mmCIF file of C-alpha atoms in Angstrom:
data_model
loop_
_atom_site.group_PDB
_atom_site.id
_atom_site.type_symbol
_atom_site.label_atom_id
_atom_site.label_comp_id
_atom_site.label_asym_id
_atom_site.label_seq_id
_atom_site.Cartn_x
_atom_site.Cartn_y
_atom_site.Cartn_z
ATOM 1 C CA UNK A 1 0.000 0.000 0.000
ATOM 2 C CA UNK A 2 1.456 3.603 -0.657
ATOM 3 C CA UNK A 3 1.711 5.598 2.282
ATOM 4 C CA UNK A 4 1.023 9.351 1.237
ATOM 5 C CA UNK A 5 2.206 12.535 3.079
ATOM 6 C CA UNK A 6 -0.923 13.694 4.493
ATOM 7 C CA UNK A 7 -1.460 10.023 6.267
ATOM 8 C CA UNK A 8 2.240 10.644 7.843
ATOM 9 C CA UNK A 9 1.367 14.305 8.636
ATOM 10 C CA UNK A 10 -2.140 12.959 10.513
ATOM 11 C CA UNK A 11 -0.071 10.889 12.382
ATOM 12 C CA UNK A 12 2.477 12.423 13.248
ATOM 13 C CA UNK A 13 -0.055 15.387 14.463
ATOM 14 C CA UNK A 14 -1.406 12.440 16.787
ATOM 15 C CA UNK A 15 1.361 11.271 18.442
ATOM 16 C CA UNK A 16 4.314 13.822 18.035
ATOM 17 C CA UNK A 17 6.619 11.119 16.355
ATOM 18 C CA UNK A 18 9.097 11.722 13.844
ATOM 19 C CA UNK A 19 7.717 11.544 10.513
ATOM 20 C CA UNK A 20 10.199 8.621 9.620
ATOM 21 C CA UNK A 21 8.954 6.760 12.658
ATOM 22 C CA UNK A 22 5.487 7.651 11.578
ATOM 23 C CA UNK A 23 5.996 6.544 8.037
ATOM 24 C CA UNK A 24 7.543 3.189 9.171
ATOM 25 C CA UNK A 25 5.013 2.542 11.737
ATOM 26 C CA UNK A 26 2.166 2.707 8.651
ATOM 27 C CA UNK A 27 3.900 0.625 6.559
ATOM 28 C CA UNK A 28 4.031 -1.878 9.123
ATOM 29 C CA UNK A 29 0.341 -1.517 9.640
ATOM 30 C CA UNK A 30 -0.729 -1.943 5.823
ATOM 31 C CA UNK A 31 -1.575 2.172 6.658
ATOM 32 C CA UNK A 32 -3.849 1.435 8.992
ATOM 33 C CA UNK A 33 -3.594 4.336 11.988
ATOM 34 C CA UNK A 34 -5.099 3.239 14.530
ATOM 35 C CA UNK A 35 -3.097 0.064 14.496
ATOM 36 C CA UNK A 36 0.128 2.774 13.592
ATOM 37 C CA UNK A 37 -0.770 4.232 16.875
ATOM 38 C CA UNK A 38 -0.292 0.994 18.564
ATOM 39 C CA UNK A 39 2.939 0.401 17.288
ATOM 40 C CA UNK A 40 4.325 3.831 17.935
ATOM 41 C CA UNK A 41 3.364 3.550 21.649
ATOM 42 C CA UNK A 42 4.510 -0.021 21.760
ATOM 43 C CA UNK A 43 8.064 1.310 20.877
ATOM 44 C CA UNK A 44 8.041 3.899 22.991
ATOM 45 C CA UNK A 45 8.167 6.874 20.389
ATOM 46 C CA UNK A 46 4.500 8.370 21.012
ATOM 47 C CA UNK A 47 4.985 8.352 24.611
ATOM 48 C CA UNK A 48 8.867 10.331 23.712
ATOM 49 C CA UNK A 49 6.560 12.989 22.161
ATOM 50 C CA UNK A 50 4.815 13.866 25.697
ATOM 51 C CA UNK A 51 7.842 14.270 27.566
ATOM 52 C CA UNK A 52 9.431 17.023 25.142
ATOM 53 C CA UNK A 53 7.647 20.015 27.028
ATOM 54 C CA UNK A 54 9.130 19.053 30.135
ATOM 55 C CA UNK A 55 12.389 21.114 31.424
ATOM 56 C CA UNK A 56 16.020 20.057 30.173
ATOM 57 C CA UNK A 57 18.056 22.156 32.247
ATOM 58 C CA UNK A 58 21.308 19.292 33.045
ATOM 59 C CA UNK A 59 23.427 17.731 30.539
ATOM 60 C CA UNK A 60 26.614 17.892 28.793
ATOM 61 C CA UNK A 61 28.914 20.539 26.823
ATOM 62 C CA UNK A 62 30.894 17.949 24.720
ATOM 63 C CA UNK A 63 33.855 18.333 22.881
ATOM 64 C CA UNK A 64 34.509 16.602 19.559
ATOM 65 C CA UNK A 65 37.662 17.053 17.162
ATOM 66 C CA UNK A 66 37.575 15.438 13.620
ATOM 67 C CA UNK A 67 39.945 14.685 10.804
ATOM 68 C CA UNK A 68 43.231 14.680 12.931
ATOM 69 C CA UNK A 69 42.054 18.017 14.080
ATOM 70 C CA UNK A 70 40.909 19.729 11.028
ATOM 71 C CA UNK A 71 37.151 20.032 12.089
ATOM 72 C CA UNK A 72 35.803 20.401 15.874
ATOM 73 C CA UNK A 73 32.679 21.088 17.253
ATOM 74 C CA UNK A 74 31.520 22.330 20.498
ATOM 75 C CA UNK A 75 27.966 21.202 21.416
ATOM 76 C CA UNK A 76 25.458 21.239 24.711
ATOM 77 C CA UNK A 77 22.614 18.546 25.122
ATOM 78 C CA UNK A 78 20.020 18.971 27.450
ATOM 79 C CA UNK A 79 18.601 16.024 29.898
ATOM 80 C CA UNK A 80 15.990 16.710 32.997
ATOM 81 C CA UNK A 81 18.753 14.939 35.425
ATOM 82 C CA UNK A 82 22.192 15.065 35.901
ATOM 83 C CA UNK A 83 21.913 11.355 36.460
ATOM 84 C CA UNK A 84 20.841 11.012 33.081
ATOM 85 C CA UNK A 85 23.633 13.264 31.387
ATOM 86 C CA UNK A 86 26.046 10.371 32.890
ATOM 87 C CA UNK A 87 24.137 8.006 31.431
ATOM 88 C CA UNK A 88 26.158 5.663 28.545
ATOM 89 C CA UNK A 89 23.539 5.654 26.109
ATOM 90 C CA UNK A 90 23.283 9.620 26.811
ATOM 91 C CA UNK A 91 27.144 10.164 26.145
ATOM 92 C CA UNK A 92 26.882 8.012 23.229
ATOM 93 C CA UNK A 93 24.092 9.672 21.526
ATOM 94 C CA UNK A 94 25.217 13.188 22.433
ATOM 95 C CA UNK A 95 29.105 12.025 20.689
ATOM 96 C CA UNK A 96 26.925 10.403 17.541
ATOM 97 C CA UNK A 97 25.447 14.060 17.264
ATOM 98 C CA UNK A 98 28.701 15.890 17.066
ATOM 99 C CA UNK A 99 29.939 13.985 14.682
ATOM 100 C CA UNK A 100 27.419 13.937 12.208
ATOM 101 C CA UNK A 101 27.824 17.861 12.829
ATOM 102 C CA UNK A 102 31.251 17.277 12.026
ATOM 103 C CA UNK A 103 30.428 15.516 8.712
ATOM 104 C CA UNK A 104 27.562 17.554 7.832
ATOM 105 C CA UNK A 105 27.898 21.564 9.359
ATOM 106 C CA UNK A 106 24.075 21.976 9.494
ATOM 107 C CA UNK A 107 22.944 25.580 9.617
ATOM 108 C CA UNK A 108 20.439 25.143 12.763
ATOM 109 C CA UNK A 109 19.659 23.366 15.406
ATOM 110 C CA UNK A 110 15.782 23.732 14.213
ATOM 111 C CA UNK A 111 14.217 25.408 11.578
ATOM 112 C CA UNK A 112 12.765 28.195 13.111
ATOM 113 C CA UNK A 113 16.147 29.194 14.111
ATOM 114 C CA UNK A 114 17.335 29.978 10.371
ATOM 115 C CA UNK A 115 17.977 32.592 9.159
ATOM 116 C CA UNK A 116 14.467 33.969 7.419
ATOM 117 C CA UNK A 117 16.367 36.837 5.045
ATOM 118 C CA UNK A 118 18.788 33.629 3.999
ATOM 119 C CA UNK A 119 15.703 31.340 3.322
ATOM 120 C CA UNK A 120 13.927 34.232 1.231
ATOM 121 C CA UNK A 121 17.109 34.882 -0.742
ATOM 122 C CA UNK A 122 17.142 31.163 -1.491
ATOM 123 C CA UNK A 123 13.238 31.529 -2.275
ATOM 124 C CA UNK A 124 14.621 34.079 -4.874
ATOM 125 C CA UNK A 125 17.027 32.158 -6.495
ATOM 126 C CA UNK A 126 15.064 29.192 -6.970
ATOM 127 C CA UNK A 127 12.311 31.379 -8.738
ATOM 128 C CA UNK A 128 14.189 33.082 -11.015
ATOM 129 C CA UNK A 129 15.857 29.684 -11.843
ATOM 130 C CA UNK A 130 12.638 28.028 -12.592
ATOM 131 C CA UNK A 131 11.367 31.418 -14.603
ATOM 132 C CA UNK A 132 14.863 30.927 -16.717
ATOM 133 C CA UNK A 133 14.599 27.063 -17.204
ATOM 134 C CA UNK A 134 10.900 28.453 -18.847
ATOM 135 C CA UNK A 135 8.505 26.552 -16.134
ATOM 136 C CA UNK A 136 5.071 27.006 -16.462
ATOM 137 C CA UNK A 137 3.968 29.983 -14.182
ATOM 138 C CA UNK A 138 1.298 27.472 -12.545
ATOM 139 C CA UNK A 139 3.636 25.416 -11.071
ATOM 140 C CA UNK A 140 6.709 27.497 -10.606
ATOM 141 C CA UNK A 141 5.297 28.341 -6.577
ATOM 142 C CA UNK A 142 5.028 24.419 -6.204
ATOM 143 C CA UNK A 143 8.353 24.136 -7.634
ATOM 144 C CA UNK A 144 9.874 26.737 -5.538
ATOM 145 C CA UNK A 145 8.341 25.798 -2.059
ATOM 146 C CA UNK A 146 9.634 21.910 -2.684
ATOM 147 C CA UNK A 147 12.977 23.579 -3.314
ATOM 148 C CA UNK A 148 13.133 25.866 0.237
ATOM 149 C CA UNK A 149 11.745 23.039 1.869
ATOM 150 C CA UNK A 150 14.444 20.540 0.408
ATOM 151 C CA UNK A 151 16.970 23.822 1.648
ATOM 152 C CA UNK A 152 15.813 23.332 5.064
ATOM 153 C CA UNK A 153 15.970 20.140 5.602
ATOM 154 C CA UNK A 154 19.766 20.087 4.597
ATOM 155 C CA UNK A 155 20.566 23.051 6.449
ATOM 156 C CA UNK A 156 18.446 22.078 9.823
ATOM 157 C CA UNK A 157 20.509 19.319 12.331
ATOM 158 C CA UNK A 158 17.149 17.648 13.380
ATOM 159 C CA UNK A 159 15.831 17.525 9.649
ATOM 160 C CA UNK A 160 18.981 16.025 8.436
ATOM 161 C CA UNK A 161 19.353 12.576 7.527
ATOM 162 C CA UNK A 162 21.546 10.887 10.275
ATOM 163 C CA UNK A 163 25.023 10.059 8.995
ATOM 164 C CA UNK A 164 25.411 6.610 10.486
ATOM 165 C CA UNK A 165 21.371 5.472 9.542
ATOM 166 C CA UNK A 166 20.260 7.803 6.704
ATOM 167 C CA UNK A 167 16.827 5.848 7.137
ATOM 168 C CA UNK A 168 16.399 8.330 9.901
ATOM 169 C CA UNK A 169 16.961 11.860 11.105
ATOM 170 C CA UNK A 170 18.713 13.489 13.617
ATOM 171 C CA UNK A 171 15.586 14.364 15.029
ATOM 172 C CA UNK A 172 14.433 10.785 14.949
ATOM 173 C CA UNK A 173 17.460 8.777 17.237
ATOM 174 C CA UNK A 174 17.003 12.314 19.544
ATOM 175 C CA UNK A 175 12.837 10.830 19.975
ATOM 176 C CA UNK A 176 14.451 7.262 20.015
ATOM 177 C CA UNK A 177 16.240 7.879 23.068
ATOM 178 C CA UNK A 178 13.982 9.772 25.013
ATOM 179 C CA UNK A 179 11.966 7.252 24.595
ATOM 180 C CA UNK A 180 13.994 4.511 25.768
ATOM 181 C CA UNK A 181 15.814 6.821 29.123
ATOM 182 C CA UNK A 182 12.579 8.319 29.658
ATOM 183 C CA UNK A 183 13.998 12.179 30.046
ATOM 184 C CA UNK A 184 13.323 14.368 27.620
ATOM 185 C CA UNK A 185 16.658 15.177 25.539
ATOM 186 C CA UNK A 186 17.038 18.524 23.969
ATOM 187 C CA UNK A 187 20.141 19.510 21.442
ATOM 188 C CA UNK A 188 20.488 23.127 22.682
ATOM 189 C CA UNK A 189 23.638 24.517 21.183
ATOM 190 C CA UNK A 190 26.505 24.126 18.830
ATOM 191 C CA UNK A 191 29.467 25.746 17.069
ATOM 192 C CA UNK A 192 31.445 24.069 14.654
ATOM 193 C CA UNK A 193 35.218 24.821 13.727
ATOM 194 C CA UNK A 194 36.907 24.328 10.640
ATOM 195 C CA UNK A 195 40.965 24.778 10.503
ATOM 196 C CA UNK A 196 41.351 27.761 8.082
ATOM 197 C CA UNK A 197 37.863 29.093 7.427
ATOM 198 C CA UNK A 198 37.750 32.412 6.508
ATOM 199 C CA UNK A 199 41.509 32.845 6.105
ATOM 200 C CA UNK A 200 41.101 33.008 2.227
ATOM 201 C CA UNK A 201 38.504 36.018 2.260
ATOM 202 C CA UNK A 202 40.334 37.987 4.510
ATOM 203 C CA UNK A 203 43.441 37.258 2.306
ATOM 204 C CA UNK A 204 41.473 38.149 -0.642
ATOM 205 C CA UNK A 205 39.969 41.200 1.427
ATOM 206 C CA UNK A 206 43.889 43.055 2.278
ATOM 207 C CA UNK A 207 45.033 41.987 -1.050
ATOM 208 C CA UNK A 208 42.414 44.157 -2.418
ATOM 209 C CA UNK A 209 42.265 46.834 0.042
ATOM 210 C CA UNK A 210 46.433 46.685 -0.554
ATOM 211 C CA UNK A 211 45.954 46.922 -4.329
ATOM 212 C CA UNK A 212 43.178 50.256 -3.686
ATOM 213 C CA UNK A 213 45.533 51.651 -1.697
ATOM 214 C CA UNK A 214 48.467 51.310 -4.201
ATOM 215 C CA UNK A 215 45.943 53.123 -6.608
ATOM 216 C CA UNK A 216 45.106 56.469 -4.903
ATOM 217 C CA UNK A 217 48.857 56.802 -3.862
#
């Protein structure tokens, strides 16, 4: 049976799950929901959803260097309990994070924290490609808002796929393990470092403030 979008959406606005969990969980059920709903709570993932407005205030800044110290990344998860931040599964999950931040430098932690004027300038782009490429005008809005969304989900950490399961998202093994410590988790924070970024601009920049200067002397 295909599973459309607006079944995962319905579900999802159910239970709180992931949409990956909620896709799988109807295509184990032949897209039956009510039976979906079963097997989300049975895991453990629709009762994850209910913990996430409780207060994360504990947890761990974690440090993570990459690439024989090329890339690092400096990031704070949030757990209800400091007995939970010392928690292996915790550590391990918080260390998985960083380095698919690492591998991936996401923009965001979430979506709403994007930059809007970046996402409108993208918006921008994307029309004036499709106007170029000669798309009909009917379907150059659809085109465009599949595009911004596909922007957001590569520049967001939670909407990215995870590096070591690309079956499922950051945001996914984040609901995974609530659900199984029974806290809720919270990725607050990060920065990410890369040896030598920016160095070439600001090369680029005095060379050509040099060269401007050289000009009016």
């Amino acid at each position: 049976m295909s599973i459309s979008a607006a079944m995962v959406k319905d579900l999802r606005q159910r239970t709180g799950a992931g949409m990956m969990d909620c896709k799988k969980a109807l295509t184990e059920n032949e897209g039956d929901v009510e039976k979906a709903v079963d097997w989300l709570r049975q895991k453990g993932i629709a009762k994850a959803a209910g913990k996430a407005a409780r207060i994360a205030s504990e947890g761990v800044v974690h440090a993570y260097i990459h690439a024989g110290g090329k890339i690092g990344v400096l990031i704070e998860v949030n757990s209800e309990t400091d007995f939970t931040a010392r928690n292996e599964q915790f550590q391990a999950l918080v260390k998985d994070i960083a380095m698919h931040i690492a591998a991936t430098n996401p923009a965001a932690v979430r979506r709403e924290e994007l930059d809007q004027a970046k996402i409108e300038k993208e918006r921008e782009i994307y029309k004036a490609q499709a106007l170029e490429e000669g798309k009909p005008e009917k379907i150059i809005d659809k085109i465009v808002d599949g595009k911004v969304e596909k922007f957001i989900k590569e520049s967001c950490l939670l909407d990215q796929p995870f590096v070591k399961d690309t079956e499922k998202t950051v945001g996914d093994i984040v609901t995974e393990a609530i659900a199984t410590i029974g806290e809720n988790i919270s990725v607050r924070r990060f920065v990410r470092y890369e040896l030598g970024e920016g160095l070439e601009k600001k090369v680029e920049d005095f060379a050509a403030e040099v060269a401007k200067t050289a000009g009016t002397a």
